């Protein structure tokens, strides 16, 4: 719906109230005017009838007097003095009587003093009419010959034996009828006239003297005995008229009602109605104006308050003269207070937030600076790139390691500088990381800017949660040349040592074989003749044999101990199974139970690791006690290492010897027959573990037998596991246990 001002609605309301009221008052006014008109008309008719009846009564009473006088015997005797006397009896009532002969001679006239000489006037028209018609005639208006004034008369022929002998008459002054009209209350707005049969006015209720003798305007329209007529009367007034024709005299009584008077009530009502309507409309408009004013003031107050709330001001809404608006205002004020409090709290929170953001920004900047410094100053080369090989950042070490500046590094693709033989491996790691793997490690060659190859170790980490245009791989590149060279040197020295031991053992073996051979010859030469000498020879031979065993063991030891170590992924459960297989006969003979639980895969040399477990399990079997032997091997993660425990329920080892047992040729049990051995087993174990980068020690806390603990490195691609502390802590705990 269209929006409209309150004033419009109120105006509509005012109109809705005023219009029916106006219509109602109009209807009432109309009904009133109609009733008033009917009342006036009825009054007019009543008056017309009354006036006509009274005039007829007057005429008939005079006629009665004339009829009585006409029968007077004095006429027959021609005793006119007698007749005059009889007639003058009515003079007291103001009635004049005349008697005249058919020749026109006046015989009696009571209007004149007695004895006056009476004139002879010829008969006028109505007299002749009466004589000829032998019946009474009511005259039209005429001018009296005696007085010269207007008059009307009743003429009655005196009949004797059917013949007219004389004429008796009486005359009326028109004033008589005017008086009758006045007596019957005919006055404005009523106008009555009495008209003779020719249409001349005999008498009139208004301006009688002036009007007598004038023709009645509407006389011709008045046909029949009675009726109504409308038009302008003799005075020029618009009238509504009733007329009644007297059956006695043939005269016409007309009574007009002033149309203006008839309509006056109507106009009066219309005037009242208009005034009432005007008043109603002005009251309605005034009320509407007043209400709109009040509401507009209230609405202004509310609008101002709303604007103030909008500006965040505390608002007190002024009291208006409209209670409902004041309720809204109070609610508004409360809301403004609440909003104010909320806004204040919000502003406070905002300030705190800004402060925190500022602090965090500073922290972040500091930390970024630290990382930048770290990257800038690290001797390792740090590269941030994406899986496609686009380099976003390279630390300054690029120059030292590969001869490139930081900017040049950004233009170099990994595929261009990785050694073709290593590329497949490096690309596989790249692939793994772009598919979601977190870590990767490789040792490979990169081409220096000057063209030669540089051995490096590269550790890859995936950077999670970055956009497509940001680096998602961090590579830390470390120069591996030195380690490679060391390894090569070690390899060389090991090789040399191996060759030396081979030569030594070979060279030692030959003289020992000679000693053994000659001792044997000596023994058979001295024979039974010198049992003592034969005994010496046998001792020499036993020592030689022991010497040979020692040398063989030494050779075996050096071959294992100085072998170059491989770095393969090795499944330890496989390793332990192989070791068990090699010891199967001994294990079975001892009735030992080997329990193995969840062994991991480590990086190392499978052959050496088999040897390691072969020695440890073998010792457990060898140094078993009275109880049935149970050997348990279990593993648990410890930082970058797996920690493995090999424990038995055998005779155990005194903690005091915990270190010494790992020394070469160190034995705690010299009883060869019961515990055969050369004291090389644990020394070799330590050598193997250390060549893998781990450690081995005896758990001094363990008292149920012997427990060896050793660590082996986890695979590089596995995440280090935190167990309530870092690596260093694990190591120190381990050290405590030793
Ligand atoms: P060998 O067994 O040849 O004597 P090792 O170097 O293997 O040499 O062991 C050194 C010494 O440690 C042994 O002489 C033995 O006294 C002790 N030892 C090694 N393993 C165990 C074990 N599982 N239980 C008890 N003593 C052991």
XYZ file of C-alpha atoms and ligand atoms in Angstrom:
765
model
C 0.000 0.000 0.000
C 1.099 3.530 -0.724
C 2.566 5.487 2.154
C 0.421 8.404 3.295
C 0.711 11.100 5.907
C -1.161 10.728 9.148
C -2.971 13.973 8.241
C -4.448 12.263 5.191
C -5.771 9.369 7.281
C -7.249 11.737 9.820
C -8.821 13.874 7.069
C -10.321 10.701 5.607
C -11.610 9.802 9.071
C -13.093 13.290 9.491
C -14.758 13.040 6.096
C -16.071 9.579 6.938
C -17.690 10.981 10.070
C -18.833 14.309 8.609
C -20.342 13.115 5.324
C -22.979 10.753 6.809
C -23.837 13.414 9.372
C -24.256 15.931 6.600
C -26.435 13.551 4.608
C -28.552 12.830 7.665
C -29.011 16.483 8.489
C -29.806 17.148 4.813
C -32.465 14.438 4.901
C -33.926 15.809 8.137
C -33.939 19.324 6.720
C -35.687 18.108 3.598
C -38.292 16.229 5.610
C -38.792 19.247 7.827
C -39.157 21.556 4.832
C -41.672 19.171 3.258
C -43.699 19.030 6.476
C -43.550 22.787 6.832
C -44.754 23.253 3.288
C -47.565 20.773 3.811
C -48.513 22.608 6.993
C -48.565 25.961 5.162
C -50.587 24.517 2.304
C -53.037 22.908 4.677
C -53.339 26.235 6.511
C -53.989 27.951 3.187
C -56.745 25.543 2.197
C -58.351 25.785 5.606
C -58.340 29.553 5.467
C -59.748 29.599 1.909
C -62.608 27.345 2.975
C -63.283 29.391 6.102
C -63.311 32.683 4.221
C -65.565 31.298 1.449
C -67.979 29.829 3.995
C -68.149 33.045 5.991
C -68.846 35.133 2.882
C -71.561 32.700 1.834
C -73.037 32.829 5.351
C -73.060 36.647 5.170
C -74.681 36.671 1.728
C -77.288 34.071 2.592
C -78.282 35.876 5.809
C -78.764 39.131 3.796
C -80.644 37.195 1.164
C -82.880 35.814 3.864
C -83.656 39.359 5.048
C -84.390 40.405 1.466
C -86.693 37.423 0.978
C -88.626 38.319 4.124
C -88.982 41.937 3.060
C -90.052 40.927 -0.444
C -93.099 39.246 0.977
C -94.155 42.396 2.848
C -97.882 43.292 2.220
C -96.849 46.977 2.364
C -95.524 46.520 -1.182
C -98.920 45.296 -2.306
C -100.554 48.239 -0.671
C -97.852 50.477 -2.023
C -97.435 51.715 1.438
C -93.796 52.529 1.007
C -93.588 54.422 4.260
C -94.616 51.215 5.990
C -92.014 49.263 4.029
C -89.384 51.857 4.819
C -90.163 51.444 8.457
C -89.898 47.659 8.224
C -86.622 47.914 6.320
C -85.060 50.423 8.663
C -85.284 47.813 11.408
C -82.123 46.321 9.892
C -80.318 49.652 9.775
C -79.080 49.008 13.272
C -77.188 46.021 11.896
C -75.621 48.256 9.248
C -77.808 46.852 6.491
C -79.194 49.192 3.921
C -82.239 48.133 1.911
C -83.537 49.600 -1.332
C -86.831 49.072 -3.084
C -87.312 50.257 -6.603
C -89.950 50.078 -9.253
C -89.379 48.362 -12.558
C -89.054 51.778 -14.175
C -86.064 52.555 -12.046
C -87.785 54.810 -9.518
C -86.293 54.365 -6.100
C -89.138 53.750 -3.726
C -87.320 53.138 -0.461
C -83.648 53.753 0.487
C -82.717 53.212 4.087
C -79.233 54.618 3.543
C -80.790 58.061 3.117
C -82.585 60.022 5.800
C -86.329 59.542 5.806
C -88.219 61.968 3.594
C -85.285 62.514 1.198
C -86.488 62.864 -2.366
C -85.521 59.658 -4.103
C -84.136 59.751 -7.640
C -85.191 57.788 -10.744
C -82.250 55.940 -12.180
C -82.569 53.473 -15.000
C -82.023 49.836 -14.046
C -78.454 48.663 -14.341
C -77.411 45.282 -15.781
C -77.765 43.087 -12.710
C -81.165 44.597 -11.920
C -82.397 43.870 -15.377
C -80.979 40.361 -15.106
C -82.925 39.782 -11.896
C -86.137 41.133 -13.403
C -85.742 39.104 -16.513
C -84.634 35.965 -14.767
C -87.208 36.456 -11.995
C -84.547 35.236 -9.534
C -81.948 36.614 -7.249
C -78.744 38.026 -8.714
C -75.442 38.662 -6.963
C -73.983 41.603 -8.809
C -70.507 42.092 -10.127
C -68.496 44.968 -8.740
C -69.928 48.317 -9.722
C -69.574 51.990 -8.787
C -72.417 53.172 -6.643
C -74.397 56.031 -8.268
C -75.222 57.420 -4.863
C -71.797 57.351 -3.181
C -69.471 56.961 -6.145
C -67.673 54.146 -4.423
C -67.270 50.475 -5.350
C -70.009 48.178 -4.204
C -71.659 44.845 -4.780
C -75.313 44.100 -4.302
C -77.881 41.331 -4.019
C -80.890 41.902 -6.278
C -84.126 40.055 -5.482
C -87.186 40.460 -7.675
C -90.491 40.878 -5.792
C -92.895 38.416 -7.324
C -96.640 38.653 -7.128
C -98.592 35.963 -8.936
C -95.483 35.013 -10.871
C -94.876 38.512 -12.080
C -92.105 40.800 -11.042
C -93.564 43.887 -9.474
C -90.598 45.489 -7.884
C -86.933 44.909 -7.023
C -85.558 44.760 -3.513
C -81.776 44.951 -3.034
C -79.017 45.421 -0.516
C -75.516 46.737 -1.149
C -72.250 45.716 0.379
C -69.134 47.807 0.693
C -66.153 45.643 -0.434
C -64.560 46.550 2.911
C -66.954 44.128 4.587
C -65.300 41.182 2.832
C -61.829 42.502 3.533
C -62.720 42.536 7.195
C -63.982 38.949 7.023
C -60.622 37.934 5.565
C -58.781 39.735 8.312
C -61.021 38.122 10.931
C -60.146 34.671 9.610
C -56.479 35.319 10.005
C -55.597 35.872 6.382
C -52.346 37.814 6.449
C -48.874 37.359 4.972
C -47.755 34.872 3.800
C -51.419 34.267 2.861
C -53.132 36.514 0.332
C -56.873 36.183 -0.202
C -59.080 37.779 -2.853
C -62.798 37.785 -3.529
C -63.576 38.138 -7.209
C -66.871 38.712 -8.963
C -68.062 36.591 -11.867
C -66.330 38.866 -14.394
C -62.948 38.461 -12.680
C -62.716 41.853 -10.955
C -61.440 41.947 -7.451
C -64.136 42.755 -4.894
C -61.949 42.512 -1.832
C -58.425 41.579 -0.908
C -56.664 40.779 2.337
C -53.635 42.809 1.430
C -53.642 46.366 0.038
C -57.407 46.033 -0.309
C -58.200 49.682 -1.235
C -55.617 49.701 -3.981
C -56.625 46.387 -5.490
C -60.409 46.664 -5.611
C -61.663 46.821 -9.165
C -58.534 45.288 -10.696
C -58.845 42.046 -12.630
C -57.599 38.914 -10.934
C -54.527 37.668 -12.756
C -55.321 33.985 -12.800
C -59.044 34.255 -13.035
C -59.250 32.438 -16.377
C -57.250 29.549 -15.006
C -59.699 29.039 -12.155
C -62.233 26.693 -13.690
C -64.722 24.507 -11.888
C -65.833 24.727 -8.298
C -62.419 24.596 -6.711
C -58.755 23.885 -7.463
C -55.189 25.065 -7.117
C -53.073 27.358 -9.133
C -49.470 28.481 -9.202
C -48.060 31.715 -10.579
C -47.485 35.402 -9.997
C -50.351 37.170 -8.256
C -51.566 40.721 -8.767
C -48.786 42.063 -6.537
C -46.248 40.231 -8.638
C -45.538 37.646 -5.885
C -45.057 34.003 -6.774
C -47.840 32.158 -5.056
C -49.432 28.791 -4.700
C -53.154 29.323 -4.620
C -56.430 27.506 -3.734
C -59.704 28.712 -5.235
C -63.288 27.998 -4.273
C -66.266 29.217 -6.282
C -69.300 30.063 -4.230
C -72.302 28.050 -5.399
C -74.502 30.825 -4.014
C -73.011 33.941 -5.528
C -70.752 32.554 -8.241
C -67.993 34.694 -6.740
C -64.509 33.248 -6.459
C -62.499 33.131 -3.250
C -58.774 32.625 -3.936
C -56.139 32.187 -1.289
C -52.512 32.240 -2.314
C -49.526 31.234 -0.210
C -46.311 33.084 -0.879
C -44.001 30.557 -2.572
C -41.109 32.335 -0.954
C -42.688 31.672 2.411
C -43.347 28.062 1.434
C -39.710 27.642 0.450
C -38.339 29.786 3.219
C -38.374 26.884 5.660
C -36.691 24.776 3.036
C -33.984 27.350 2.542
C -33.818 27.866 6.243
C -33.282 24.130 6.702
C -30.743 24.081 3.910
C -29.024 27.026 5.577
C -29.012 25.239 8.923
C -27.786 22.133 7.299
C -25.007 23.989 5.513
C -24.049 25.723 8.716
C -24.108 22.435 10.621
C -22.109 20.771 7.878
C -19.614 23.602 7.830
C -19.350 23.417 11.590
C -18.931 19.624 11.546
C -16.320 19.752 8.828
C -14.427 22.541 10.539
C -14.590 20.702 13.860
C -13.365 17.515 12.176
C -10.593 19.376 10.374
C -9.722 21.214 13.572
C -9.594 17.936 15.509
C -7.544 16.288 12.772
C -5.222 19.276 12.696
C -4.905 19.151 16.467
C -4.237 15.379 16.547
C -1.800 15.581 13.647
C 0.009 18.402 15.445
C 0.299 16.362 18.624
C 1.342 13.227 16.777
C 3.783 15.130 14.590
C 5.399 16.667 17.684
C 5.604 13.227 19.288
C 6.926 11.709 16.091
C 9.541 14.487 15.831
C 10.630 13.739 19.387
C 10.897 10.036 18.547
C 12.763 10.717 15.296
C 15.224 12.981 17.104
C 15.688 10.322 19.771
C 16.238 7.620 17.131
C 18.795 9.822 15.381
C 20.555 10.416 18.701
C 20.625 6.659 19.388
C 21.971 6.245 15.876
C 24.794 8.682 16.699
C 25.502 6.569 19.758
C 24.313 9.190 22.256
C 22.560 8.352 25.462
C 19.010 9.444 24.890
C 16.256 10.771 27.139
C 13.105 11.005 25.071
C 11.120 14.149 26.002
C 7.636 13.593 27.415
C 5.027 14.135 24.714
C 1.274 14.587 25.173
C 0.582 11.127 23.717
C 0.755 8.341 26.315
C 1.418 5.548 23.810
C 4.270 7.487 22.275
C 5.712 8.052 25.754
C 5.706 4.259 26.328
C 7.665 3.840 23.086
C 9.931 6.666 24.203
C 10.670 4.938 27.522
C 11.446 1.685 25.699
C 13.655 3.733 23.389
C 15.512 5.299 26.279
C 16.105 1.867 27.843
C 17.277 0.521 24.516
C 19.608 3.473 24.129
C 21.131 2.759 27.542
C 21.568 -0.904 26.645
C 22.982 -0.035 23.249
C 25.303 2.452 24.876
C 26.575 -0.154 27.318
C 26.937 -2.699 24.541
C 28.726 -0.186 22.353
C 31.073 0.658 25.210
C 31.765 -3.035 25.805
C 32.290 -3.521 22.094
C 34.664 -0.587 21.933
C 36.572 -1.982 24.908
C 36.745 -5.422 23.319
C 37.838 -3.819 20.087
C 40.608 -1.892 21.826
C 41.793 -5.036 23.570
C 41.669 -6.913 20.303
C 43.631 -4.202 18.541
C 46.162 -4.236 21.312
C 46.431 -7.996 21.118
C 46.749 -7.873 17.346
C 49.439 -5.241 17.750
C 51.279 -7.377 20.283
C 50.900 -10.454 18.138
C 52.088 -8.500 15.109
C 55.157 -7.424 17.001
C 55.683 -11.001 18.191
C 55.115 -12.275 14.689
C 57.523 -9.762 13.260
C 60.068 -10.715 15.893
C 59.554 -14.390 15.189
C 59.675 -13.773 11.461
C 62.868 -11.837 12.013
C 64.255 -14.735 14.058
C 63.360 -17.198 11.350
C 64.780 -14.887 8.729
C 68.007 -14.530 10.689
C 68.062 -18.266 11.170
C 67.599 -18.878 7.480
C 69.998 -16.112 6.469
C 72.726 -17.274 8.814
C 72.259 -21.014 8.674
C 75.124 -22.831 7.090
C 72.524 -25.129 5.570
C 70.827 -23.963 2.402
C 67.103 -23.413 3.007
C 64.856 -23.492 -0.032
C 61.135 -22.770 -0.172
C 59.560 -24.070 -3.347
C 56.454 -25.733 -4.730
C 56.051 -29.224 -6.150
C 56.576 -27.964 -9.699
C 60.037 -26.823 -8.688
C 59.414 -23.082 -8.657
C 61.741 -21.583 -6.044
C 60.283 -18.774 -3.889
C 63.165 -18.370 -1.513
C 66.735 -19.590 -1.147
C 68.932 -18.633 1.794
C 72.326 -16.936 1.232
C 74.163 -20.246 1.813
C 73.302 -21.047 -1.803
C 76.388 -19.113 -2.789
C 78.724 -21.126 -0.544
C 77.149 -24.498 -1.299
C 76.313 -24.241 -5.009
C 77.877 -20.964 -6.174
C 74.533 -19.318 -6.975
C 73.278 -16.003 -5.595
C 69.875 -15.964 -3.921
C 68.321 -14.395 -7.022
C 69.981 -16.904 -9.360
C 68.697 -19.751 -7.204
C 65.157 -18.622 -7.920
C 65.702 -19.292 -11.605
C 67.166 -22.774 -11.100
C 64.923 -25.837 -11.381
C 65.760 -28.939 -9.298
C 65.619 -31.088 -12.440
C 68.417 -28.991 -13.949
C 70.908 -29.418 -11.122
C 70.161 -32.860 -9.620
C 72.527 -35.558 -10.866
C 70.778 -37.583 -13.606
C 71.438 -40.810 -11.701
C 69.799 -39.426 -8.557
C 66.941 -37.632 -10.269
C 64.462 -40.504 -10.144
C 64.840 -40.844 -6.369
C 64.568 -37.109 -5.759
C 61.534 -36.826 -8.006
C 59.820 -39.727 -6.189
C 60.219 -37.898 -2.865
C 58.864 -34.752 -4.503
C 55.879 -36.740 -5.736
C 55.231 -38.260 -2.292
C 55.234 -34.841 -0.646
C 52.928 -33.248 -3.185
C 50.558 -36.177 -2.552
C 50.430 -35.368 1.151
C 53.442 -37.048 2.762
C 54.951 -34.844 5.452
C 58.658 -35.647 5.337
C 61.313 -36.903 2.959
C 65.079 -37.411 2.980
C 67.695 -38.116 0.400
C 71.405 -37.961 -0.159
C 72.291 -37.038 -3.697
C 74.452 -34.905 -5.907
C 73.823 -31.364 -7.131
C 75.716 -29.579 -9.841
C 77.743 -26.592 -8.611
C 77.467 -23.424 -10.739
C 81.024 -24.121 -11.851
C 80.049 -27.567 -13.127
C 81.367 -30.038 -10.521
C 79.145 -32.270 -8.403
C 78.437 -31.628 -4.714
C 77.148 -34.371 -2.395
C 74.321 -33.080 -0.229
C 71.762 -34.325 2.311
C 68.290 -32.936 1.644
C 65.479 -32.991 4.213
C 62.033 -32.214 2.774
C 59.057 -30.999 4.822
C 55.607 -30.306 3.533
C 54.168 -26.876 4.443
C 50.469 -27.425 5.044
C 47.576 -25.030 4.504
C 49.047 -22.713 1.896
C 47.554 -21.273 -1.269
C 48.397 -22.432 -4.803
C 50.760 -19.489 -5.339
C 52.757 -20.096 -2.191
C 55.617 -22.482 -1.523
C 54.483 -25.819 -0.076
C 57.816 -27.594 0.332
C 60.755 -26.599 2.494
C 64.087 -28.233 1.652
C 67.035 -28.005 4.008
C 70.181 -28.827 2.053
C 73.359 -29.726 3.924
C 76.761 -30.230 2.448
C 77.469 -33.975 2.629
C 80.883 -33.874 1.000
C 82.818 -34.135 4.234
C 80.778 -37.037 5.521
C 81.096 -38.760 2.192
C 84.837 -38.218 2.284
C 85.038 -39.427 5.863
C 83.078 -42.476 4.932
C 85.373 -43.073 2.028
C 88.387 -42.657 4.316
C 86.825 -44.974 6.868
C 86.103 -47.433 4.168
C 89.710 -47.253 3.052
C 91.077 -47.695 6.594
C 88.635 -50.502 7.270
C 89.671 -52.121 4.085
C 93.294 -51.691 5.072
C 92.546 -53.161 8.506
C 90.739 -56.080 6.937
C 93.621 -56.714 4.590
C 96.014 -56.370 7.515
C 94.099 -58.848 9.635
C 93.843 -61.240 6.676
C 97.554 -61.012 6.121
C 98.316 -61.241 9.836
C 96.039 -64.192 10.326
C 97.370 -65.889 7.242
C 100.980 -65.147 8.209
C 100.312 -66.172 11.834
C 98.426 -69.267 10.784
C 101.408 -70.627 8.821
C 103.965 -70.614 11.707
C 101.221 -71.932 14.029
C 100.594 -74.793 11.647
C 104.360 -75.452 11.654
C 104.500 -75.341 15.480
C 101.575 -77.697 15.623
C 103.137 -80.020 13.047
C 106.534 -80.107 14.758
C 104.966 -80.487 18.197
C 103.101 -83.467 16.847
C 106.323 -84.904 15.389
C 108.124 -84.218 18.678
C 105.430 -85.958 20.593
C 105.556 -89.071 18.454
C 109.455 -89.072 18.503
C 109.753 -88.897 22.320
C 106.778 -91.277 22.458
C 106.274 -93.344 25.567
C 110.005 -93.023 26.424
C 109.565 -89.576 27.881
C 105.990 -89.043 29.020
C 106.842 -85.641 30.447
C 108.201 -84.338 27.139
C 105.146 -85.792 25.400
C 102.970 -83.846 27.877
C 104.756 -80.624 27.025
C 104.276 -81.261 23.347
C 100.542 -81.843 23.939
C 100.318 -78.520 25.887
C 102.000 -76.704 23.026
C 99.508 -78.186 20.617
C 96.506 -77.182 22.786
C 97.806 -73.622 23.047
C 98.333 -73.535 19.316
C 94.819 -74.703 18.722
C 93.489 -72.045 21.082
C 95.669 -69.488 19.336
C 94.205 -70.567 15.995
C 90.673 -70.199 17.341
C 91.544 -66.768 18.647
C 92.913 -65.711 15.319
C 89.866 -67.065 13.483
C 87.593 -65.172 15.876
C 89.662 -62.033 15.447
C 89.398 -62.354 11.693
C 85.665 -62.825 11.976
C 85.444 -59.848 14.302
C 87.432 -57.501 12.054
C 85.497 -58.607 9.023
C 82.247 -57.716 10.722
C 83.408 -54.765 12.778
C 85.023 -52.864 9.889
C 82.665 -53.800 7.172
C 80.997 -50.792 5.523
C 77.466 -50.451 6.786
C 74.514 -50.390 4.381
C 71.557 -48.051 4.935
C 68.567 -50.111 3.960
C 65.122 -50.348 5.460
C 65.356 -53.455 7.566
C 62.413 -55.251 9.128
C 63.646 -56.279 12.597
C 61.107 -59.089 12.962
C 62.734 -60.663 9.878
C 66.165 -60.082 11.406
C 65.221 -61.750 14.692
C 63.631 -64.654 12.853
C 66.868 -65.189 10.847
C 68.960 -65.031 14.003
C 66.676 -67.573 15.655
C 67.023 -69.871 12.638
C 70.794 -69.787 12.911
C 70.533 -70.734 16.620
C 67.734 -73.224 16.141
C 69.638 -76.240 17.426
C 70.863 -74.524 20.616
C 67.469 -72.994 21.317
C 65.786 -76.309 20.925
C 68.372 -78.048 23.086
C 67.838 -75.476 25.834
C 64.042 -75.619 25.470
C 64.047 -71.823 25.323
C 61.049 -69.667 24.490
C 61.681 -66.511 22.428
C 58.972 -63.895 22.721
C 58.943 -61.138 20.103
C 56.464 -58.197 20.180
C 55.821 -55.598 17.430
C 59.272 -55.042 16.050
C 59.725 -52.051 13.704
C 61.572 -51.424 10.474
C 64.837 -49.530 10.940
C 67.564 -48.154 8.734
C 70.626 -50.355 8.661
C 72.517 -53.404 7.454
C 70.461 -56.561 7.645
C 73.465 -58.915 7.767
C 75.085 -57.057 10.680
C 71.818 -56.766 12.548
C 71.269 -60.542 12.231
C 74.709 -60.989 13.732
C 73.792 -58.579 16.554
C 70.668 -60.498 17.558
C 72.374 -63.827 17.001
C 74.973 -62.827 19.648
C 72.430 -61.463 22.138
C 70.043 -64.432 21.868
C 73.014 -66.815 21.813
C 74.358 -65.308 25.088
C 70.953 -65.613 26.700
C 70.822 -69.275 25.753
C 74.431 -69.798 26.890
C 74.075 -68.056 30.278
C 70.703 -69.514 31.180
C 69.868 -70.510 34.714
C 67.837 -73.309 36.304
C 64.422 -71.988 35.226
C 63.149 -72.682 31.714
C 64.588 -69.905 29.582
C 62.337 -67.116 28.285
C 63.865 -64.454 26.061
C 61.728 -61.379 25.363
C 62.483 -58.852 22.623
C 60.376 -55.698 22.492
C 60.615 -52.225 20.957
C 59.312 -48.750 21.703
C 59.822 -45.412 19.934
C 62.166 -42.901 21.555
C 62.523 -39.683 19.579
C 64.487 -40.342 16.423
C 65.294 -43.870 17.622
C 63.707 -47.146 18.329
C 64.651 -48.474 21.725
C 64.912 -52.276 21.813
C 65.170 -54.439 24.914
C 66.477 -58.021 24.887
C 65.943 -59.616 28.271
C 66.275 -63.110 29.686
C 65.707 -64.889 32.985
C 69.232 -66.387 33.089
C 72.089 -66.013 35.536
C 72.338 -62.237 35.032
C 75.323 -59.905 35.199
C 76.640 -57.995 38.165
C 76.073 -54.276 37.555
C 79.703 -53.574 38.405
C 80.726 -55.156 35.104
C 78.167 -53.323 33.024
C 80.834 -51.493 30.989
C 83.544 -54.092 30.982
C 81.513 -56.826 29.369
C 81.533 -54.799 26.122
C 85.304 -54.772 25.931
C 87.043 -57.081 23.492
C 88.210 -60.452 24.883
C 86.606 -59.563 28.244
C 84.845 -62.505 29.858
C 83.269 -62.905 33.240
C 83.192 -66.665 33.073
C 86.488 -68.329 32.618
C 85.060 -71.829 32.838
C 85.436 -72.753 29.171
C 83.903 -76.134 29.581
C 80.661 -74.724 30.978
C 80.496 -71.382 29.164
C 82.677 -71.635 26.037
C 83.557 -68.297 24.465
C 86.253 -65.750 23.644
C 84.762 -62.518 24.983
C 84.145 -61.028 21.517
C 80.304 -61.295 21.311
C 79.262 -58.143 23.181
C 82.212 -56.139 21.785
C 80.948 -56.974 18.313
C 77.384 -56.066 19.335
C 78.540 -52.636 20.488
C 80.507 -52.143 17.285
C 77.454 -53.021 15.131
C 75.069 -50.803 17.112
C 77.450 -47.859 17.076
C 78.145 -48.232 13.377
C 74.363 -47.742 12.973
C 74.515 -44.547 15.039
C 72.946 -46.161 18.120
C 74.016 -47.224 21.596
C 73.898 -50.408 23.665
C 74.068 -50.818 27.406
C 73.198 -53.205 30.202
C 70.098 -52.304 32.198
C 71.458 -52.289 35.756
C 67.979 -51.962 37.218
C 66.910 -55.323 35.841
C 67.419 -58.101 38.346
C 65.512 -61.080 36.904
C 68.351 -61.978 34.535
C 70.213 -59.922 31.966
C 68.595 -57.100 30.008
C 70.371 -55.369 27.156
C 68.988 -52.132 25.778
C 69.986 -50.789 22.398
C 68.861 -47.949 20.138
C 68.623 -47.977 16.370
C 67.665 -44.985 14.153
C 64.125 -44.668 12.836
C 63.621 -44.181 9.167
C 64.017 -40.489 8.225
C 60.593 -40.275 6.625
C 58.893 -41.259 9.847
C 57.836 -38.463 12.129
C 59.774 -38.387 15.370
C 57.559 -39.392 18.257
C 57.335 -37.272 21.375
C 56.856 -39.166 24.579
C 56.568 -36.383 27.176
C 59.942 -35.041 26.170
C 62.395 -34.702 23.370
C 65.292 -36.771 22.228
C 67.807 -35.321 24.596
C 65.604 -36.214 27.520
C 65.200 -39.764 26.265
C 68.935 -40.083 25.988
C 69.539 -38.690 29.434
C 66.955 -41.062 30.917
C 68.704 -43.861 29.125
C 72.017 -42.670 30.519
C 70.545 -42.724 34.040
C 69.569 -46.303 33.668
C 73.072 -47.308 32.694
P 81.661 -64.625 25.723
O 80.253 -64.921 25.754
O 82.391 -65.209 24.609
O 82.321 -64.784 27.039
P 80.733 -61.994 25.375
O 81.432 -60.753 24.956
O 79.633 -62.472 24.545
O 81.831 -63.122 25.471
O 80.257 -61.805 26.861
C 81.065 -61.208 27.818
C 80.636 -61.681 29.169
O 79.396 -61.172 29.534
C 80.422 -63.141 29.202
O 81.636 -63.803 29.548
C 79.391 -63.342 30.259
O 80.046 -63.469 31.529
C 78.642 -62.062 30.242
N 77.396 -62.255 29.584
C 77.116 -61.956 28.310
N 75.833 -62.217 28.040
C 75.280 -62.668 29.201
C 73.979 -63.088 29.570
N 72.959 -63.090 28.718
N 73.792 -63.536 30.855
C 74.807 -63.502 31.724
N 76.038 -63.142 31.447
C 76.305 -62.718 30.163
